[in-house]
Every structure is written in structure tokens, then in C-alpha cells.
Short mmCIF file of C-alpha atoms in Angstrom, two decimals:
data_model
loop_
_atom_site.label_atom_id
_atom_site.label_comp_id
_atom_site.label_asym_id
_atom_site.label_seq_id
_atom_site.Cartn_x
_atom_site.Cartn_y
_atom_site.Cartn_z
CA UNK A 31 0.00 0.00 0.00
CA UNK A 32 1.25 3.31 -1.14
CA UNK A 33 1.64 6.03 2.07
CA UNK A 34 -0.67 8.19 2.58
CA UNK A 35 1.00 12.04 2.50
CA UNK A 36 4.35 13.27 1.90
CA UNK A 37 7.41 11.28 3.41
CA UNK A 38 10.27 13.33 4.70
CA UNK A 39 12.45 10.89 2.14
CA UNK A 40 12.84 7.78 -0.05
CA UNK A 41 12.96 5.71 3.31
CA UNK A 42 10.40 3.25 3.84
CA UNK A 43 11.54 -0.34 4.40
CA UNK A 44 8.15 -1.40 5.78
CA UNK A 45 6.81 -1.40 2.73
CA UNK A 46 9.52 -3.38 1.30
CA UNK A 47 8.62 -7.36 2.21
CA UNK A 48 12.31 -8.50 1.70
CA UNK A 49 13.64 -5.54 4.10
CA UNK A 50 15.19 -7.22 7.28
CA UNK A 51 13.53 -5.39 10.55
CA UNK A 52 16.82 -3.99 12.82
CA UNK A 53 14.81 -4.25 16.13
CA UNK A 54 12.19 -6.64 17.14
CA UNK A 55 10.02 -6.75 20.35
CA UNK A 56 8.67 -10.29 19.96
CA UNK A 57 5.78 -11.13 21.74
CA UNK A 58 7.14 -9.36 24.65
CA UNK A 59 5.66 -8.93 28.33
CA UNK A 60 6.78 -7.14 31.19
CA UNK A 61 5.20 -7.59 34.59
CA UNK A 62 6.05 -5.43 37.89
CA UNK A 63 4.07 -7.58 40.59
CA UNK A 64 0.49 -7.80 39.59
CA UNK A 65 0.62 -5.15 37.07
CA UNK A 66 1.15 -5.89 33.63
CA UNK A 67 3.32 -2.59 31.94
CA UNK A 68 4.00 -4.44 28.46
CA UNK A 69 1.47 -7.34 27.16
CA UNK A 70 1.83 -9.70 24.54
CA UNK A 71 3.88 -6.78 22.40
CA UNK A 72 5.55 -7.22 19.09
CA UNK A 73 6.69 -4.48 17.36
CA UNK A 74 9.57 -3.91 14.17
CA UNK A 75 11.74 -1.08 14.13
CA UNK A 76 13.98 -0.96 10.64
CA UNK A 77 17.49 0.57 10.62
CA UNK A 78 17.68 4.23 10.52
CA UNK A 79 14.16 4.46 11.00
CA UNK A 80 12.91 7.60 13.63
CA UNK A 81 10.32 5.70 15.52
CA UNK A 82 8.00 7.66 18.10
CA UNK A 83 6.49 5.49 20.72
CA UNK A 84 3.49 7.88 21.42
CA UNK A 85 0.71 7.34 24.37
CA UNK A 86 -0.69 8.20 27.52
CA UNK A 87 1.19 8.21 30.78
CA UNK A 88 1.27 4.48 31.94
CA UNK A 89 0.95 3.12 28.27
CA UNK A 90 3.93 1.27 28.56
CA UNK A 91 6.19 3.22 26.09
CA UNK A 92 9.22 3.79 28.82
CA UNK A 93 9.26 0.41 29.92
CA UNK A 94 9.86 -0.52 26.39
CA UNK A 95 12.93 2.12 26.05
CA UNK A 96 14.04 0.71 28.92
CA UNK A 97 13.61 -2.94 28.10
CA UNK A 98 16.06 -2.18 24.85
CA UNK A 99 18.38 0.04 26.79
CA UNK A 100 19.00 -3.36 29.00
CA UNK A 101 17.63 -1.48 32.33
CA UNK A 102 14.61 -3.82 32.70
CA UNK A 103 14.22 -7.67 31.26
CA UNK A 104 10.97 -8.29 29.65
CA UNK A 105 9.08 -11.05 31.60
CA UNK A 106 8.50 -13.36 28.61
CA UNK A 107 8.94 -12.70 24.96
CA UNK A 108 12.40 -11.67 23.15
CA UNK A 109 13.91 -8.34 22.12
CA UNK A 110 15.98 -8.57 18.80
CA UNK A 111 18.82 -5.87 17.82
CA UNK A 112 20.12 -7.04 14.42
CA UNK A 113 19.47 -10.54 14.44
CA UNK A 114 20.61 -10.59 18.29
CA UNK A 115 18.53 -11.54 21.26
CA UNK A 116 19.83 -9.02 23.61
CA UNK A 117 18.15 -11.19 26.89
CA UNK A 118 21.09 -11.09 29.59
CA UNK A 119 23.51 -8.20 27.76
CA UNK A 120 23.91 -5.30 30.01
CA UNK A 121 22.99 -2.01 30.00
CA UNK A 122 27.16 -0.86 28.63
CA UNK A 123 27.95 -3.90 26.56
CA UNK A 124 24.91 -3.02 24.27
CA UNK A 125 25.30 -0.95 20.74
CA UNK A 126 22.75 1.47 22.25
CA UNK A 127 23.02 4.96 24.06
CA UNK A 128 19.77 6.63 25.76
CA UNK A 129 19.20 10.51 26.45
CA UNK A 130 17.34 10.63 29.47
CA UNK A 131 14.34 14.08 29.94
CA UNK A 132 16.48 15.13 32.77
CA UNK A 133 19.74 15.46 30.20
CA UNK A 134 21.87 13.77 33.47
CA UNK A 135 25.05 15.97 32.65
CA UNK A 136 27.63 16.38 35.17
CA UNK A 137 27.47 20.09 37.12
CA UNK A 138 31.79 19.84 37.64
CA UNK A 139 32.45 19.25 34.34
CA UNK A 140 32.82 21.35 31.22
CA UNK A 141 30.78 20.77 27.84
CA UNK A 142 33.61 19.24 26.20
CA UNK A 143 34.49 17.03 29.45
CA UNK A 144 31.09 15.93 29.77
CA UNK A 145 31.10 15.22 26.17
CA UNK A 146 34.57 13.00 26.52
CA UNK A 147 33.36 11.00 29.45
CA UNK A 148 32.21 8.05 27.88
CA UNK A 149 34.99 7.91 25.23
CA UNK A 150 37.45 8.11 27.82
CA UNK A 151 35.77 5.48 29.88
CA UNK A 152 35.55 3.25 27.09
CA UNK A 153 39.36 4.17 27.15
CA UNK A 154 39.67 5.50 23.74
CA UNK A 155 43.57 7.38 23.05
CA UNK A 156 43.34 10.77 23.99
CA UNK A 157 43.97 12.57 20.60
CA UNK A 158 40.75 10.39 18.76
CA UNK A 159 38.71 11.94 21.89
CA UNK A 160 39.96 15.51 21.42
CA UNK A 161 38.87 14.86 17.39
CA UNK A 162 34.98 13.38 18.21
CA UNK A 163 34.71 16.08 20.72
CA UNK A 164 35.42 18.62 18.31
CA UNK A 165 33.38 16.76 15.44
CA UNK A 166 30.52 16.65 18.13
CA UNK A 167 30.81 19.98 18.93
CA UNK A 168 30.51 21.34 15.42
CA UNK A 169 27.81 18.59 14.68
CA UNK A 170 25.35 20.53 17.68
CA UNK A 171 27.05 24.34 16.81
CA UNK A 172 28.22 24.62 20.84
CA UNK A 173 31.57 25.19 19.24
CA UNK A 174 32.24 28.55 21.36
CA UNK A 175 30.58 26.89 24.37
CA UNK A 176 33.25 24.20 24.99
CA UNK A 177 34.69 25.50 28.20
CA UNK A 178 31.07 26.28 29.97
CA UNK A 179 29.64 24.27 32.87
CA UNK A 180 25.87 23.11 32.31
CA UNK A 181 24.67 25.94 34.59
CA UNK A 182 25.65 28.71 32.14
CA UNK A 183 24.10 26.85 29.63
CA UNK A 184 19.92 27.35 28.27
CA UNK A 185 17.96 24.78 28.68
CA UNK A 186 18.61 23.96 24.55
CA UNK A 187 21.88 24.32 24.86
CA UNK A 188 21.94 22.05 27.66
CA UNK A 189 19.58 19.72 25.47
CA UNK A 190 22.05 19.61 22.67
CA UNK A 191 25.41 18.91 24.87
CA UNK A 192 23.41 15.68 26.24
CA UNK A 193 22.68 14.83 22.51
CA UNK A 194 25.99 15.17 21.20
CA UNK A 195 27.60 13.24 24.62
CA UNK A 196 25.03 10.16 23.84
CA UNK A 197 25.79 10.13 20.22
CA UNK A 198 29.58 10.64 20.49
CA UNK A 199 30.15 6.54 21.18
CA UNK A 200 28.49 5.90 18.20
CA UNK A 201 25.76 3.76 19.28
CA UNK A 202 23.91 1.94 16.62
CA UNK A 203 20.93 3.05 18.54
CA UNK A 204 19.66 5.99 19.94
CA UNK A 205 17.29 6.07 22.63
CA UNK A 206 15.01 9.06 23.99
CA UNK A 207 12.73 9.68 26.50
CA UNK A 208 10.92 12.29 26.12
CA UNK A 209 14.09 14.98 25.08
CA UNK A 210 12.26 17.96 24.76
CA UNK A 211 10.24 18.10 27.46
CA UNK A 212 11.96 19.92 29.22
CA UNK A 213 12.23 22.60 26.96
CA UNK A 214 9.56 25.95 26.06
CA UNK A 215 6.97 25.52 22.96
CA UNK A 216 8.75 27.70 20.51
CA UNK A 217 12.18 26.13 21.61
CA UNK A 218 10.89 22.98 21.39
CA UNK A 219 9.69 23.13 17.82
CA UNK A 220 13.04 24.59 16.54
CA UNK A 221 14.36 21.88 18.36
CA UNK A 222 12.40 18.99 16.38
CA UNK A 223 13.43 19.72 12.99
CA UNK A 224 17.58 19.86 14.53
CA UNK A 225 16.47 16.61 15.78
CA UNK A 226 15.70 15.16 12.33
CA UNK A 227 18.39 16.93 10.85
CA UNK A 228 21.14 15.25 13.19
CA UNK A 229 19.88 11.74 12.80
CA UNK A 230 19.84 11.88 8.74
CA UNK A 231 22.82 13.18 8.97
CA UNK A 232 24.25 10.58 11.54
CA UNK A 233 22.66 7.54 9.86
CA UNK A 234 21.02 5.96 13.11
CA UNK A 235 18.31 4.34 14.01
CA UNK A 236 16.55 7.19 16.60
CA UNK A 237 13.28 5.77 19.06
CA UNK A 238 11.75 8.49 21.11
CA UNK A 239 9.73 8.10 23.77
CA UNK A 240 6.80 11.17 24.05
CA UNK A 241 3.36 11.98 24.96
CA UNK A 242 3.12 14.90 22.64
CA UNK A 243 1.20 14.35 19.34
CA UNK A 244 2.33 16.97 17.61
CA UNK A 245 6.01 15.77 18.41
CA UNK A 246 5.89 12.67 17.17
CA UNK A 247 3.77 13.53 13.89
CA UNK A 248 6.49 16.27 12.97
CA UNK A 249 9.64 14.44 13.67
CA UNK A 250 8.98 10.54 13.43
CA UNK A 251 8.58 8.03 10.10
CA UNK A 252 6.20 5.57 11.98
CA UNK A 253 4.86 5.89 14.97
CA UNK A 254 3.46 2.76 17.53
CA UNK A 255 0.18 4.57 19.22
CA UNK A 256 -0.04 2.30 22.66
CA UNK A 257 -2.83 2.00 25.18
CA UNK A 258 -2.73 -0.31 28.54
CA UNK A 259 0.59 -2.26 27.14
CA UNK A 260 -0.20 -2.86 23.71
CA UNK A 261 0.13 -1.67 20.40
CA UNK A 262 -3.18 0.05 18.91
CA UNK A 263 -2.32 1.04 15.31
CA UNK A 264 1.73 1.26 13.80
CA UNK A 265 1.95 3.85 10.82
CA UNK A 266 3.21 6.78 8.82
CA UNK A 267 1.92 10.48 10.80
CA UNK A 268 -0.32 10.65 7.72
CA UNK A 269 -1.89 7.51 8.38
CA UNK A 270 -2.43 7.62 11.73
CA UNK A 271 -3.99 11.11 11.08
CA UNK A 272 -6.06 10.33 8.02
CA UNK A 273 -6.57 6.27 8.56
CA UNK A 274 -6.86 5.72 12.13
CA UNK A 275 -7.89 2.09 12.93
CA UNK A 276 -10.03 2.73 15.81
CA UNK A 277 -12.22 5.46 17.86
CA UNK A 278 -9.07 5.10 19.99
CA UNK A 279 -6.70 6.04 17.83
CA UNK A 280 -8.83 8.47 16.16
CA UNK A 281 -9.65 10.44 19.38
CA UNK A 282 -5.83 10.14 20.34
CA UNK A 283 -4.21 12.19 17.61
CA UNK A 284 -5.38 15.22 16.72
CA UNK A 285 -8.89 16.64 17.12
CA UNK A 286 -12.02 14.49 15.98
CA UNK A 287 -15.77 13.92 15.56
CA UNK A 288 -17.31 11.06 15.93
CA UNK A 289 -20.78 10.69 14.16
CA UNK A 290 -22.63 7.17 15.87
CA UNK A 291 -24.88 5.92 13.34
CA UNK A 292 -25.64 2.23 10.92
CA UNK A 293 -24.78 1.06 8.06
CA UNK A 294 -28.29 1.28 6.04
CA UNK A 295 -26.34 0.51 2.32
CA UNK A 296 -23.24 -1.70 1.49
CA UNK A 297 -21.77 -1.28 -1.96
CA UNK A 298 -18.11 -2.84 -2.55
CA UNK A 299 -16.67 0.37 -1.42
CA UNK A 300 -19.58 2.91 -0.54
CA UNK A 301 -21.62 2.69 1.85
CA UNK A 302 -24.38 5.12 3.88
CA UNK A 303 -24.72 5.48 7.57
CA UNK A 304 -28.14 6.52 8.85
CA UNK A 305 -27.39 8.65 12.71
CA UNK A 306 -30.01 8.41 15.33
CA UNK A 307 -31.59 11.42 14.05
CA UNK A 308 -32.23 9.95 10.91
CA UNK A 309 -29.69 11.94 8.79
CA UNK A 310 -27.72 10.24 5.83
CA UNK A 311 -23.78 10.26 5.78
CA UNK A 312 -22.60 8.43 2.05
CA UNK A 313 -18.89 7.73 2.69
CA UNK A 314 -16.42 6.29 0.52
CA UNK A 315 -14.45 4.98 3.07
CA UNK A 316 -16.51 2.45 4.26
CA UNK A 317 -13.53 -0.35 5.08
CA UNK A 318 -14.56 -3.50 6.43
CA UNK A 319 -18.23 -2.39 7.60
CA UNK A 320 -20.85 -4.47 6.98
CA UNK A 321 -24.82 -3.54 6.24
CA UNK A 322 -26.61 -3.15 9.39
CA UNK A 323 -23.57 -2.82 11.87
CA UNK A 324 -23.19 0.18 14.61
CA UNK A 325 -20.12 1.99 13.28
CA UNK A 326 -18.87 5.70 13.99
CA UNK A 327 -17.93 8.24 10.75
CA UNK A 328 -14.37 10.19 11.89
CA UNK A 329 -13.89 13.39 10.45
CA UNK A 330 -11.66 15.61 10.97
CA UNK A 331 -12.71 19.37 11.73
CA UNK A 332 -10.80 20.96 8.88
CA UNK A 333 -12.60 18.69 6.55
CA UNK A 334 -15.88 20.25 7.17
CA UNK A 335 -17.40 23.45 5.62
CA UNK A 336 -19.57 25.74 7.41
CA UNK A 337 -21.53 28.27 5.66
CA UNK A 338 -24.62 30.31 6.26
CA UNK A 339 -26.44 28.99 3.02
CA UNK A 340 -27.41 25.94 2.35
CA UNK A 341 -24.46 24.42 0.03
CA UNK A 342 -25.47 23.77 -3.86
CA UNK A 343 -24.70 19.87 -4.86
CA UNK A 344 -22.51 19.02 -1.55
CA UNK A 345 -22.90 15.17 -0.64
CA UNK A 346 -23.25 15.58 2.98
CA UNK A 347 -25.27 18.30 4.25
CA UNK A 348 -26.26 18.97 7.55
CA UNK A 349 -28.23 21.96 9.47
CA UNK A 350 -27.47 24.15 12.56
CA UNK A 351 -26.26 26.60 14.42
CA UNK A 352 -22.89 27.95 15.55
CA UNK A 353 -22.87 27.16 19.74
CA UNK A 354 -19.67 28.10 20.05
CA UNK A 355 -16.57 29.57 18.09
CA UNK A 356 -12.94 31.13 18.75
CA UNK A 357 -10.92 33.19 16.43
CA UNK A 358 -7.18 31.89 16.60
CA UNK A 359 -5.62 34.29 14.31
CA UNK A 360 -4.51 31.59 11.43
CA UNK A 361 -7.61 29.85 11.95
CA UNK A 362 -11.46 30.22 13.29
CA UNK A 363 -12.54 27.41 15.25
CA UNK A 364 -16.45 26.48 14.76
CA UNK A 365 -18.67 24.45 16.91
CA UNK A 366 -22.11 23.60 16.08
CA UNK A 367 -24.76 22.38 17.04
CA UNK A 368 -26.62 19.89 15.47
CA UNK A 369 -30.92 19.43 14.75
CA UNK A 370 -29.95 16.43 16.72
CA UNK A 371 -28.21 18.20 19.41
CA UNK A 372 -25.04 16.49 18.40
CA UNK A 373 -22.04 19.30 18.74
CA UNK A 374 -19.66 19.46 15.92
CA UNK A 375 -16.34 21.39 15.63
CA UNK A 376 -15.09 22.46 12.73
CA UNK A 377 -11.98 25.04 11.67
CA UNK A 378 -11.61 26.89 8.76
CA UNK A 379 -7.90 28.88 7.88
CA UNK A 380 -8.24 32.92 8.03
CA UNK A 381 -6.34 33.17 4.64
CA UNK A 382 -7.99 36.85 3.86
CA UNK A 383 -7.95 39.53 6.23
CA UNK A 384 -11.78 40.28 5.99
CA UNK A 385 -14.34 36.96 6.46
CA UNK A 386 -16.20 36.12 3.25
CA UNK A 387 -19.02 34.14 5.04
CA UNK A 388 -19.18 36.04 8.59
CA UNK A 389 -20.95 33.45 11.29
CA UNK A 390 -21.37 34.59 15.46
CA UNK A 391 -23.23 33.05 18.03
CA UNK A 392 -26.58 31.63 17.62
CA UNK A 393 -26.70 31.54 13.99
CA UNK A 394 -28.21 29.46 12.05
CA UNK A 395 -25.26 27.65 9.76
CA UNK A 396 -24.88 24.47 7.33
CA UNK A 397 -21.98 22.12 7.64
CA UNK A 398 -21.34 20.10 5.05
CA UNK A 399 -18.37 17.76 3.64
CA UNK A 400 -17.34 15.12 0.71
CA UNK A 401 -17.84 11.66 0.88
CA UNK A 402 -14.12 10.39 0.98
CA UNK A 403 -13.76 13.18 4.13
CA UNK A 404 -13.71 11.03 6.94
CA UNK A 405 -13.33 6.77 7.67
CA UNK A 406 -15.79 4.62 8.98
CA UNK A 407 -14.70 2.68 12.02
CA UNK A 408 -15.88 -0.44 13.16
CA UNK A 409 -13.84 -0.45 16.33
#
């Protein structure tokens, strides 16, 4: 199946069935007690793949970094790196490296020493240090900030020395959880696209532990969405986004609405949902529903329209009124609500300065969008 979207780059190996997978979580549980972190998991990750482990606190995505880094065993099941089951290898005889949120540099040392401190433990002569220093250095532009100690360091900076330090053994593997969390919103998005920058440029394999949606969807290739220890959908950002698998995932990423109805007509790839209030969706992407099962219709609030006439010709067409909106300066946020009484939000991008279809409180409105808008989900 082709990917849905644009892909950073010619990279996708999961769509290639003779491509070897470089890490493997194989049918893998992890325990603490009674509670049950990590169940039944398997999971691929291909070589110089950025992978995002996205979820909920609890989900089980840090146990999994963990679990690879060597700091936990998995109860039952088998972790692969390159063809190796890594059960028993410890924590510093692995080909991995992980950056931890809290960055873990040493306050007495400078950037370059804390930079050095693995080489030189790994007892590496002094003058190949002084060269990966200085080629790590330049690689994270903290060039002039060599001789500094953390504290006179930003927080980025800071960010970037623990980066370079954890990438300056050359693990085949690099391991983060959650790195920019740390960090402010606007420093945090610059911060992303250094992120992806540095590991195309390094040639690793990069898996990220986060919580934040948007972080994942802007720097990853694939992302695992987990829930409760398992794996609910693995995919491209534009598939998770635009073919969710499941009200979970849908609700999960991104903003959603969820329109309850039956299938009342099947065709091979068509089909039309009745609601409760006796209003007609027609959808294209009907997937595996069958005539006369409960389903829900996801859409997406940027995929609907709202005007204050009734739309000419549109396939879907629905009346109310406007409940609820915000202006957000790039975009106006609509929420209506339905003859049903069914709320639904939808956005629409400010791209003139003056509105061509002005809509405020309490008036009456028409939403309407195209069949192939939103996916049918049976689960």
C-alpha cells in the first residue's frame, strides 16, 4: 500500500517485504508484581528508522525504552537488535546509548568534558577523543561553548550537549525519552526539525519516547500509538492522522468527531450510515463495515465546511447553528450544534484579512463535507 502524504524521504523499508527489521520486540511482556506494563507486544523497528512510541502516561512506552536500553528484562517474549537476542547483555555492553528528559550531565564538568566522558571510559587514546569532541561539537554548533559548565548553559543548549555526549560513542541506537520536554513551545519546535536533521545526517536508528502528538507527527517516520501495554495502530503520521484504525486512535491524535450511526447501504466500497436522528452520511471509506452494523464516521474538523447557506450539490449536508466559536488568528474554530443536538467542531484557515461568510453566536449555519472526508470505524 502506497503512504498516505508526503514522506520526509525515499525511506520506507516497511513497505519493502524483503527488508530485514533492525529491532524486534517479539511477543514481549513485562510484569512489575500484579501489574502488567507491556502485554503480549511485538513491534519492528527498521534501521535508521525515527520511531516515536506515542501514548498516555502508563501506556507502557518507557518500559519498552528501557527494556532495549537493558535497564529492565521483559518477563517473557524476546527483544531482537540485528538478528541478536539481547536477553542477559547489560545495560554498557549493548550498541545502544539513551538521552534521558532530565539530560543527566555532570554540574563539575565542562561541555567538552562531559562530552569525553564516555569515550574516555571506554578508554579511547586521547587525541581520537579531542577529534569526536570537536566533530561533536561542530555537529550541535556549541563550538564557542566548549569550556562552559551546564549551569551557564539554556535549557537547549543544555539539550544539545546531552545529545551530542550520547551520540559521540556511536551507538547503533539511539534512545530518547521524552528529550524535549523539558524545553519551552517555541524552543521545542526549533528543536524537532535539529532533531531530524542530526539523525539523517548521523545515519542511526533514533526511538523516542513522548506523549506529545504533535512531536511525534512532525519528527517521526512511523509511529506505535499504545494504550494499557499494547500496540493500537503502527503507521506513517499521515496515516495515523487520516486512517486511524479505531475510535481510539482516532480520538488520540489530533482533534475528531465522531458521528454514531448504521450502516443502512453496502456497496463494494460505498456505503451510507443513517445517525439516530435519521440523517444520511454516504462515505467512501466504508472499510470493512458491513450492512446493518453500529459503526462511527471520523472526520476531521478541517474537513468540514460551514456556511450560512445551504451548500449547492454538496454530498453531505447537515443543518445548525454555531454554539460556540474562537478566532485563533490563522484559523477560526467552529462548533455547532446539530438538529440532533449532536455538537460538531469544525476550523476553517483565516487566509484573507476580511471573512467572506461572517458566522457569530446563535446563527443558524450548514456544515457540510465530501464523501471520501472522513473513515468509517468499526472499532
Amino acid at each position: 500500500m502506497k503512504s498516505l502524504g508526503s514522506i520526509r524521504r525515499s525511506f520506507s523499508p516497511w513497505t519493502d517485504p524483503a527488508a530485514k527489521p533492525y529491532i524486534v520486540f517479539e511477543n514481549v511482556t513485562k510484569k512489575f508484581g500484579d501489574f502488567t506494563a507491556v502485554n503480549d507486544l511485538s513491534l519492528t523497528i527498521y534501521e535508521r528508522e525515527f520511531f516515536a512510541l506515542l501514548g498516555a502516561s502508563g501506556c507502557g512506552k518507557s518500559t519498552l525504552l528501557r527494556m532495549l536500553a537493558g535497564f529492565d528484562e521483559p518477563t517473557s517474549g524476546r527483544i531482537l537488535l540485528d538478528g541478536q537476542d539481547l536477553r542477559g547483555i547489560p545495560p554498557y555492553r549493548r550498541p545502544v546509548n539513551m538521552m534521558f528528559q532530565s539530560y543527566a550531565l555532570f554540574p563539575h564538568m565542562s561541555v567538552e568534558q562531559n562530552i569525553a566522558f564516555g569515550l574516555k571510559q571506554e578508554g579511547m587514546p586521547k587525541a581520537d577523543i579531542d577529534k569526536r569532541v570537536a566533530d561533536m561539537l561542530k555537529l550541535v554548533k556549541l563550538e564557542q561553548f566548549a569550556k562552559r559548565k551546564p549551569h551557564q548553559l539554556s535549557g537547549g543548549q543544555r539539550q544539545r550537549v546531552a545529545l551530542a555526549r550520547s551520540v559521540a560513542k556511536r551507538p547503533k541506537v539511539l534512545l530518547l525519552d521524552e528529550p524535549l520536554g523539558a524545553l519551552d513551545k517555541k524552543l521545542r519546535e526549533e528543536t524537532q526539525f535539529e532533531l531530524m536533521d542530526l539523525q539523517q545526517n548521523l545515519g542511526l536508528t533514533f526511538v523516542v519516547v513522548t506523549h506529545d502528538q504533535e512531536e511525534a507527527m512532525t519528527m517521526a517516520d512511523r509511529i506505535a500509538i499504545l494504550d494499557k501495554g499494547q500496540v493500537m495502530q503502527v503507521a506513517t503520521p499521515a496515516e495515523v492522522y487520516e486512517a486511524p484504525v479505531s475510535r481510539f486512535v482516532a480520538n488520540f491524535v489530533g482533534n475528531v468527531n465522531m458521528l454514531e450511526g448504521t450502516v443502512a447501504e453496502r456497496s463494494e466500497k460505498t456505503a451510507t450510515i443513517t445517525g439516530a436522528s435519521g440523517a444520511k452520511i454516504r462515505v467512501e471509506n466504508a472499510g470493512d463495515a458491513t450492512a446493518g452494523s453500529t459503526v462511527a464516521f471520523a472526520i476531521r474538523p478541517e474537513k468540514i465546511k460551514v456556511s450560512s447557506r445551504k451548500p449547492d450539490g454538496a454530498a453531505n449536508v447537515m443543518e445548525g447553528e454555531i454554539y460556540d466559536l474562537a478566532y485563533l488568528g490563522d484559523m477560526t474554530v467552529y462548533h455547532v450544534r446539530l438538529v440532533d443536538g449532536q455538537v460538531v467542531k469544525a476550523s476553517a484557515l483565516n487566509s484573507s484579512r476580511i471573512t467572506e461568510d461572517p458566522l457569530s453566536w446563535n446563527d443558524k449555519a450548514w456544515i457540510s463535507f465530501a464523501p471520501d472526508a472522513g473513515v468509517v470505524l468499526t472499532r
